[in-house]
Coordinates of C-alpha atoms in Angstrom, one line a residue:
X162 CA 0.0 0.0 0.0
X163 CA 2.8 2.4 1.0
X164 CA 4.5 2.4 -2.4
X165 CA 1.2 3.0 -4.2
X166 CA 0.6 6.2 -2.1
X167 CA 4.2 7.4 -2.8
X168 CA 4.0 6.7 -6.5
X169 CA 0.6 8.4 -6.7
X170 CA 1.9 11.5 -5.0
X171 CA 5.0 11.6 -7.3
X172 CA 2.8 11.1 -10.4
X173 CA 0.2 13.8 -9.6
X174 CA 2.8 16.3 -8.5
X175 CA 4.4 15.9 -11.9
X176 CA 2.7 17.1 -15.1
X177 CA -1.0 17.0 -13.8
X178 CA -0.3 19.6 -11.1
X179 CA 1.9 21.7 -13.4
X180 CA -0.9 22.0 -15.9
X181 CA -3.6 22.7 -13.2
X182 CA -1.6 25.1 -11.0
X183 CA 0.9 26.8 -13.3
X184 CA -1.3 26.6 -16.4
X185 CA -4.5 27.6 -14.6
X186 CA -2.7 30.4 -12.7
X187 CA -1.1 31.8 -15.9
X188 CA -4.6 31.8 -17.5
X189 CA -5.9 33.8 -14.5
X190 CA -2.9 36.2 -14.5
X191 CA -3.7 37.1 -18.1
X192 CA -7.5 37.2 -17.5
X193 CA -7.0 39.7 -14.6
X194 CA -5.0 42.1 -16.8
X195 CA -1.9 41.4 -14.6
X196 CA -3.5 42.7 -11.4
X197 CA -0.7 41.4 -9.1
X198 CA 1.8 43.8 -10.9
X199 CA -0.5 46.7 -11.4
X200 CA -2.3 46.9 -8.0
X201 CA 0.3 45.8 -5.4
X202 CA 0.5 49.4 -4.0
X203 CA -3.3 49.4 -3.4
X204 CA -3.1 46.0 -1.8
X205 CA -0.4 47.2 0.7
X206 CA -2.7 50.2 1.6
X207 CA -5.5 47.8 2.3
X208 CA -3.3 45.7 4.5
X209 CA -2.4 48.7 6.6
X210 CA -6.1 48.9 7.6
X211 CA -6.9 52.0 5.5
X212 CA -10.4 50.7 4.8
X213 CA -11.2 48.4 7.7
X214 CA -14.7 48.5 9.2
X215 CA -15.4 46.5 12.4
X216 CA -19.2 46.5 11.7
X217 CA -18.9 44.4 8.5
X218 CA -20.0 40.7 8.5
X219 CA -17.4 38.0 9.3
X220 CA -15.4 37.0 12.3
X221 CA -11.9 38.5 11.9
X222 CA -10.2 41.5 10.3
X223 CA -8.5 41.2 6.9
X224 CA -5.1 41.6 8.6
X225 CA -5.9 38.7 10.9
X226 CA -7.1 36.7 7.9
X227 CA -3.8 37.3 6.0
X228 CA -1.8 36.6 9.2
X229 CA -3.6 33.3 9.7
X230 CA -3.1 32.4 6.0
X231 CA 0.6 33.3 6.1
X232 CA 0.9 31.4 9.4
X233 CA 0.0 28.3 7.5
X234 CA 2.1 29.1 4.4
X235 CA 5.2 30.8 5.9
X236 CA 6.5 27.8 7.6
X237 CA 8.7 24.8 7.1
X238 CA 8.2 25.1 3.3
X239 CA 10.3 28.2 3.5
X240 CA 13.1 26.6 5.5
X241 CA 13.2 23.0 4.5
X242 CA 11.3 23.3 1.3
X243 CA 13.8 25.7 -0.2
X244 CA 16.7 23.5 0.8
X245 CA 15.0 20.5 -0.8
X246 CA 14.4 22.5 -4.0
X247 CA 18.1 23.5 -4.2
X248 CA 19.2 20.0 -3.3
X249 CA 17.1 18.4 -6.0
X250 CA 17.0 21.0 -8.8
X251 CA 20.0 23.3 -8.1
X252 CA 19.7 27.1 -7.8
X253 CA 17.6 27.3 -11.0
X254 CA 14.7 25.8 -9.1
X255 CA 14.4 29.1 -7.1
X256 CA 13.7 31.0 -10.4
X257 CA 10.8 28.7 -11.2
X258 CA 9.6 29.2 -7.6
X259 CA 9.5 33.0 -8.4
X260 CA 7.5 32.4 -11.6
X261 CA 5.1 30.1 -9.7
X262 CA 4.7 32.8 -7.0
X263 CA 3.7 35.6 -9.5
X264 CA 1.3 33.2 -11.1
X265 CA 0.1 32.1 -7.7
X266 CA -0.7 35.8 -6.7
X267 CA -3.3 35.9 -9.5
X268 CA -4.7 32.5 -8.3
X269 CA -4.9 33.8 -4.7
X270 CA -6.6 37.0 -5.9
X271 CA -9.3 35.0 -7.6
X272 CA -9.8 32.3 -5.1
X273 CA -10.0 34.7 -2.1
X274 CA -12.3 37.2 -3.9
X275 CA -14.7 34.3 -4.6
X276 CA -14.5 33.2 -1.0
X277 CA -16.2 36.5 0.0
X278 CA -18.4 36.7 -3.1
X279 CA -19.9 33.3 -2.5
X280 CA -20.0 32.8 1.3
X281 CA -22.3 30.1 2.6
X282 CA -23.8 29.2 6.0
X283 CA -22.9 26.1 7.9
X284 CA -25.5 23.9 9.6
X285 CA -25.5 26.2 12.6
X286 CA -26.2 29.3 10.5
X287 CA -22.7 30.8 10.9
X288 CA -21.3 32.6 7.8
X289 CA -18.4 30.6 6.3
X290 CA -16.2 30.8 3.2
X291 CA -14.0 28.4 1.3
X292 CA -13.9 26.4 -2.0
X293 CA -16.8 24.1 -0.8
X294 CA -19.1 27.1 -0.4
X295 CA -17.9 28.8 -3.6
X296 CA -18.7 25.6 -5.5
X297 CA -22.2 25.2 -3.9
X298 CA -23.2 28.9 -3.9
X299 CA -21.5 30.0 -7.1
X300 CA -21.8 26.9 -9.4
X301 CA -25.0 25.4 -7.9
X302 CA -26.0 22.2 -6.1
X303 CA -25.3 19.9 -9.0
X304 CA -21.6 20.6 -8.5
X305 CA -21.7 19.7 -4.8
X306 CA -19.8 16.5 -5.5
X307 CA -16.7 18.7 -6.0
X308 CA -17.2 20.2 -2.5
X309 CA -17.4 16.8 -1.0
X310 CA -14.1 15.7 -2.8
X311 CA -12.4 18.9 -1.6
X312 CA -13.5 18.4 2.0
X313 CA -12.7 14.7 2.2
X314 CA -9.2 15.3 0.9
X315 CA -8.9 18.3 3.3
X316 CA -9.8 16.3 6.4
X317 CA -6.8 14.0 5.7
X318 CA -4.5 16.4 3.9
X319 CA -4.6 19.2 6.5
X320 CA -3.1 17.2 9.4
X321 CA 0.0 18.7 10.9
X322 CA 2.0 15.4 10.7
X323 CA 4.9 16.8 8.6
X324 CA 5.3 19.9 11.0
X325 CA 5.3 17.7 14.1
X326 CA 7.9 15.4 12.5
X327 CA 10.3 18.2 11.4
X328 CA 10.0 20.1 14.6
X329 CA 10.8 17.0 16.6
X330 CA 13.9 16.4 14.4
X331 CA 15.1 20.0 14.9
X332 CA 14.7 19.9 18.7
X333 CA 16.6 16.7 18.9
X334 CA 19.4 17.8 16.6
X335 CA 19.9 21.3 18.1
X336 CA 19.3 20.8 21.8
X337 CA 18.9 17.2 23.0
X338 CA 21.6 15.3 21.1
X339 CA 24.5 17.8 21.9
X340 CA 23.4 17.7 25.5
X341 CA 23.3 13.9 25.5
X342 CA 19.6 13.9 26.5
X343 CA 18.1 12.2 23.4
X344 CA 16.6 8.9 24.3
X345 CA 15.2 8.0 20.9
X346 CA 11.6 6.9 20.9
X347 CA 10.9 8.0 24.4
X348 CA 12.0 11.5 23.6
X349 CA 9.8 11.6 20.5
X350 CA 6.8 10.7 22.6
X351 CA 7.6 13.4 25.2
X352 CA 8.0 16.1 22.4
X353 CA 4.8 14.9 20.6
X354 CA 2.7 15.0 23.8
X355 CA 4.1 18.5 24.7
X356 CA 3.3 19.8 21.2
X357 CA -0.2 18.3 21.4
X358 CA -0.9 20.2 24.7
X359 CA 0.4 23.5 23.4
X360 CA -1.7 23.2 20.2
X361 CA -4.8 22.1 22.2
X362 CA -4.7 25.3 24.3
X363 CA -5.0 27.5 21.2
X364 CA -7.1 25.5 18.8
X365 CA -9.9 24.6 21.2
X366 CA -10.6 28.3 21.5
X367 CA -11.8 28.5 17.8
X368 CA -10.9 30.8 14.9
X369 CA -10.9 34.0 16.9
X370 CA -8.2 32.7 19.2
X371 CA -6.3 31.1 16.3
X372 CA -6.4 34.4 14.4
X373 CA -5.5 36.4 17.5
X374 CA -2.5 34.2 18.3
X375 CA -1.4 34.0 14.6
X376 CA -1.6 37.8 14.1
X377 CA 0.8 38.3 17.1
X378 CA 3.1 35.3 16.2
X379 CA 3.4 35.8 12.5
X380 CA 4.9 39.3 12.4
X381 CA 7.3 38.3 15.2
X382 CA 8.3 35.1 13.5
X383 CA 8.7 36.6 10.0
X384 CA 10.6 39.5 11.6
X385 CA 13.0 37.3 13.6
X386 CA 13.8 35.1 10.6
X387 CA 14.1 38.1 8.3
X388 CA 16.6 39.9 10.5
X389 CA 18.7 36.8 11.0
X390 CA 18.8 36.1 7.3
X391 CA 19.6 39.7 6.4
X392 CA 22.5 39.7 8.8
X393 CA 23.9 36.6 7.0
X394 CA 23.3 38.1 3.6
X395 CA 25.1 41.3 4.6
X396 CA 28.1 39.2 5.8
X397 CA 28.5 37.9 2.2
X398 CA 27.0 41.0 0.4
X399 CA 29.7 41.0 -2.3
X400 CA 28.7 37.6 -3.5
X401 CA 24.9 38.4 -3.7
X402 CA 24.8 39.6 -7.4
X403 CA 26.7 36.5 -8.5
X404 CA 24.2 34.2 -6.7
X405 CA 21.2 36.0 -8.1
X406 CA 22.7 35.6 -11.6
X407 CA 23.3 31.9 -10.9
X408 CA 19.7 31.4 -10.0
X409 CA 18.5 33.0 -13.3
X410 CA 21.1 31.3 -15.6
X411 CA 20.7 27.9 -14.0
X412 CA 17.0 28.1 -14.5
X413 CA 17.5 27.8 -18.3
X414 CA 20.5 25.5 -18.4
X415 CA 19.9 23.2 -15.4
X416 CA 23.7 22.9 -15.0
X417 CA 23.5 22.1 -11.3
X418 CA 21.1 19.2 -12.0
X419 CA 22.4 15.8 -12.9
X420 CA 22.0 15.6 -16.6
X421 CA 21.0 19.3 -16.9
X422 CA 17.3 18.7 -17.4
X423 CA 15.6 22.1 -17.5
X424 CA 12.1 20.4 -17.4
X425 CA 13.0 18.7 -14.1
X426 CA 14.2 22.0 -12.6
X427 CA 10.8 23.6 -13.6
X428 CA 8.8 20.8 -12.0
X429 CA 10.8 20.9 -8.8
X430 CA 10.5 24.7 -8.5
X431 CA 6.8 24.7 -9.2
X432 CA 6.1 21.8 -6.8
X433 CA 8.1 23.4 -3.9
X434 CA 6.4 26.8 -4.6
X435 CA 2.9 25.2 -4.4
X436 CA 3.9 23.7 -1.0
X437 CA 5.3 26.9 0.2
X438 CA 2.5 29.4 -0.7
X439 CA -0.4 27.0 -1.3
X440 CA -1.9 29.2 -4.1
X441 CA -4.6 27.2 -5.8
X442 CA -4.9 24.5 -3.1
X443 CA -7.9 26.1 -1.5
X444 CA -6.8 26.5 2.1
X445 CA -6.4 30.3 2.2
X446 CA -9.9 31.0 0.9
X447 CA -11.3 29.2 4.0
X448 CA -9.7 31.7 6.4
X449 CA -10.2 34.8 4.1
X450 CA -13.8 33.8 3.8
X451 CA -14.2 34.4 7.5
X452 CA -12.9 38.0 7.2
X453 CA -15.0 41.1 8.1
X454 CA -15.3 42.3 4.6
X455 CA -18.1 42.8 2.1
X456 CA -15.8 43.8 -0.7
X457 CA -14.7 40.6 -2.5
X458 CA -12.0 42.3 -4.6
X459 CA -10.5 44.0 -1.5
X460 CA -10.1 40.6 0.2
X461 CA -8.6 39.2 -3.0
X462 CA -6.0 42.0 -3.2
X463 CA -5.0 41.5 0.4
X464 CA -4.7 37.7 -0.1
X465 CA -2.5 38.0 -3.2
X466 CA 0.2 39.5 -1.0
X467 CA 0.6 36.1 0.6
X468 CA 2.6 34.4 -2.2
X469 CA 4.7 37.5 -2.6
X470 CA 5.7 37.7 1.1
X471 CA 6.0 33.9 1.3
X472 CA 7.9 33.0 -1.8
X473 CA 9.5 36.1 -3.3
X474 CA 10.7 37.5 0.0
X475 CA 11.2 34.7 2.6
X476 CA 12.1 31.8 0.2
X477 CA 14.6 34.0 -1.7
X478 CA 16.4 35.0 1.5
X479 CA 16.6 31.3 2.6
X480 CA 18.0 30.4 -0.8
X481 CA 20.6 33.1 -0.6
X482 CA 21.8 31.9 2.8
X483 CA 22.1 28.3 1.6
X484 CA 24.0 29.5 -1.6
X485 CA 26.2 32.2 0.0
X486 CA 27.5 29.8 2.6
X487 CA 28.2 27.1 0.0
X488 CA 26.7 24.3 2.1
X489 CA 24.5 23.1 -0.8
X490 CA 27.7 22.0 -2.7
X491 CA 29.6 20.6 0.2
X492 CA 27.2 18.5 2.3
X493 CA 24.9 15.6 1.9
X494 CA 22.4 17.1 4.3
X495 CA 18.9 17.8 3.1
X496 CA 15.7 19.6 4.2
X497 CA 15.8 21.5 7.4
X498 CA 19.3 20.2 8.3
X499 CA 20.8 21.8 5.2
X500 CA 19.4 25.2 6.3
X501 CA 20.7 24.5 9.8
X502 CA 24.2 23.8 8.4
X503 CA 24.1 27.2 6.6
X504 CA 23.1 29.1 9.7
X505 CA 25.8 27.2 11.7
X506 CA 28.5 28.2 9.2
X507 CA 27.4 31.9 8.8
X508 CA 26.6 32.6 12.5
X509 CA 28.7 30.2 14.6
X510 CA 27.4 29.4 18.2
X511 CA 24.0 31.1 18.0
X512 CA 22.8 30.8 14.4
X513 CA 21.4 27.3 14.9
X514 CA 19.4 28.5 18.0
X515 CA 17.9 31.4 16.1
X516 CA 16.8 29.0 13.4
X517 CA 15.4 26.6 16.0
X518 CA 13.2 29.4 17.5
X519 CA 12.0 30.3 14.0
X520 CA 11.2 26.7 13.2
X521 CA 9.4 26.3 16.5
X522 CA 7.2 29.3 15.9
X523 CA 6.7 28.4 12.2
X524 CA 5.7 24.9 13.0
X525 CA 3.3 25.7 15.8
X526 CA 1.6 28.5 14.0
X527 CA 1.1 26.2 11.0
X528 CA -0.4 23.6 13.3
X529 CA -2.9 26.2 14.7
X530 CA -4.1 27.3 11.3
X531 CA -4.3 23.8 9.7
X532 CA -6.6 22.7 12.5
X533 CA -9.0 25.4 11.5
X534 CA -9.0 24.3 7.9
X535 CA -9.5 20.7 8.7
X536 CA -12.3 21.6 11.2
X537 CA -14.1 23.5 8.5
X538 CA -13.9 20.6 6.0
X539 CA -15.1 18.2 8.7
X540 CA -18.0 20.5 9.7
X541 CA -19.1 20.8 6.0
X542 CA -19.2 17.0 5.7
X543 CA -20.7 16.0 9.0
X544 CA -22.4 19.2 10.3
X545 CA -21.0 22.1 12.4
X546 CA -22.2 20.5 15.7
X547 CA -19.9 17.6 15.1
X548 CA -16.9 19.6 13.8
X549 CA -15.2 19.8 17.2
X550 CA -14.6 16.0 17.2
X551 CA -12.1 16.7 14.4
X552 CA -9.9 18.7 16.8
X553 CA -9.4 15.6 19.0
X554 CA -8.5 13.4 16.0
X555 CA -6.2 16.2 14.8
X556 CA -4.4 16.5 18.2
X557 CA -3.8 12.7 18.4
X558 CA -2.2 12.8 14.9
X559 CA 0.4 15.4 16.2
X560 CA 1.8 12.8 18.5
X561 CA 1.7 10.2 15.8
X562 CA 3.6 12.6 13.5
X563 CA 6.3 13.1 16.2
X564 CA 6.7 9.4 16.8
X565 CA 6.2 7.8 13.3
X566 CA 8.5 7.5 10.3
X567 CA 6.6 9.5 7.8
X568 CA 7.5 8.7 4.2
X569 CA 4.2 7.2 3.4
X570 CA 2.1 9.6 5.5
X571 CA 3.8 12.7 3.9
X572 CA 3.1 11.2 0.5
X573 CA -0.6 10.8 1.6
X574 CA -0.7 14.4 2.7
X575 CA 0.9 15.5 -0.6
X576 CA -1.6 13.5 -2.6
X577 CA -4.5 14.9 -0.7
X578 CA -3.2 18.5 -1.3
X579 CA -3.2 17.7 -5.1
X580 CA -6.8 16.3 -4.9
X581 CA -7.9 19.5 -3.1
X582 CA -6.4 21.7 -5.9
X583 CA -8.6 20.1 -8.6
X584 CA -12.1 21.3 -7.4
X585 CA -10.5 24.6 -6.3
X586 CA -9.0 25.4 -9.7
X587 CA -12.1 24.1 -11.6
X588 CA -14.4 26.4 -9.6
X589 CA -12.0 29.4 -9.8
X590 CA -11.7 29.2 -13.6
X591 CA -15.5 28.6 -14.0
X592 CA -16.4 31.7 -11.9
X593 CA -13.4 33.9 -13.0
X594 CA -15.6 36.2 -15.3
X595 CA -17.7 37.2 -12.2
X596 CA -14.5 38.3 -10.4
X597 CA -13.5 40.3 -13.4
X598 CA -16.8 42.2 -13.5
X599 CA -16.6 42.9 -9.8
X600 CA -13.0 44.1 -10.2
X601 CA -13.9 46.6 -12.9
X602 CA -16.7 47.9 -10.7
X603 CA -14.5 48.1 -7.6
X604 CA -11.7 50.1 -9.2
X605 CA -14.2 52.5 -10.9
X606 CA -15.7 53.2 -7.4
X607 CA -12.2 53.7 -6.0
X608 CA -11.4 56.2 -8.7
X609 CA -14.6 58.2 -8.0
X610 CA -13.9 58.2 -4.3
X611 CA -10.3 59.4 -4.7

């Protein structure tokens, strides 16, 4: 069974996902008239709360929605995902991550505009958003089977098993092993149960508590990581232009790849970007759909900043650290341990501890937000009254993630993510003309008001 799950994940994350996410995103970028490039200034103004109104429907502010969405996306994908991309595809993979991010900004703009445009109500009468409601309200009941596919994959795909596993590995490598305190499986159980308790305190308080904690943690976590990485980049500032050039040239030659296959470099970059910023998967619309906003376009503009912050800014800085220190050419380490080696080399003594704090906050904040996504999917399938049962299942799997060896489970999560992207992208492309009409109307109103 295990090898079938792994080979399915590898197959679907090859050409099928490239066509759905990159092809679909490119279509939306052109259809929007290149909104991510033209309206980024307006989006930043919105984010600063220029037009917030606390009386609007919804449960949280747009800033909290973006913070919660970024809490789920700025995470281990930016630390270990970038390292995996460079390891497998060389520096050129980063260029294709950039391309995916700009395409992903258009996808996020559409998916999150639709999340406000077609909000539904759960069985308790609470206003909700997300691809399952967009499909049902925007496309009609005959398409409900797509909502069911999305939510079924979401219940399994949005478990925090990968985060639990990587966080356990980092805590053991950085703190416990050097101190001679690592006791193998016993240690994994202790870390797993501790993580479960910490996550339980936050997630059992619902979306308002999750958003409140995320909007405090995220700026701090991105700030800490950002400052640390900038210090390292400045240390090697003379080499930065050469590294940026290497990213661009390698994207078209694939020199760092075995056999120089440019196609393989594109696939690796696109796959890692999709994991990093989640554009087109359908998770962010669930949290943006709960935002206090009756302007769909406004929410879409705020949401599209997610892939920019996540991939263009944070992933690029991580890539520069790995490349400037040269660890990617001189070590067999992969994932989070490769980034750890780079921090160790650039900032001896304290670099690894700074990275560990960032990983700790990244992983926990992702765990908080994922629980909300899975909770929503479960509530849609089985009724809002029963949704809280999901939280207990979710918490138990955190311990399982810390203890288990996860090749198969991670492939299961990967495969579920891919299945979630299919209904999300079908509904987004189907309803894209409605977003375009609303966008025209919104910017005309803004022009008159100015």
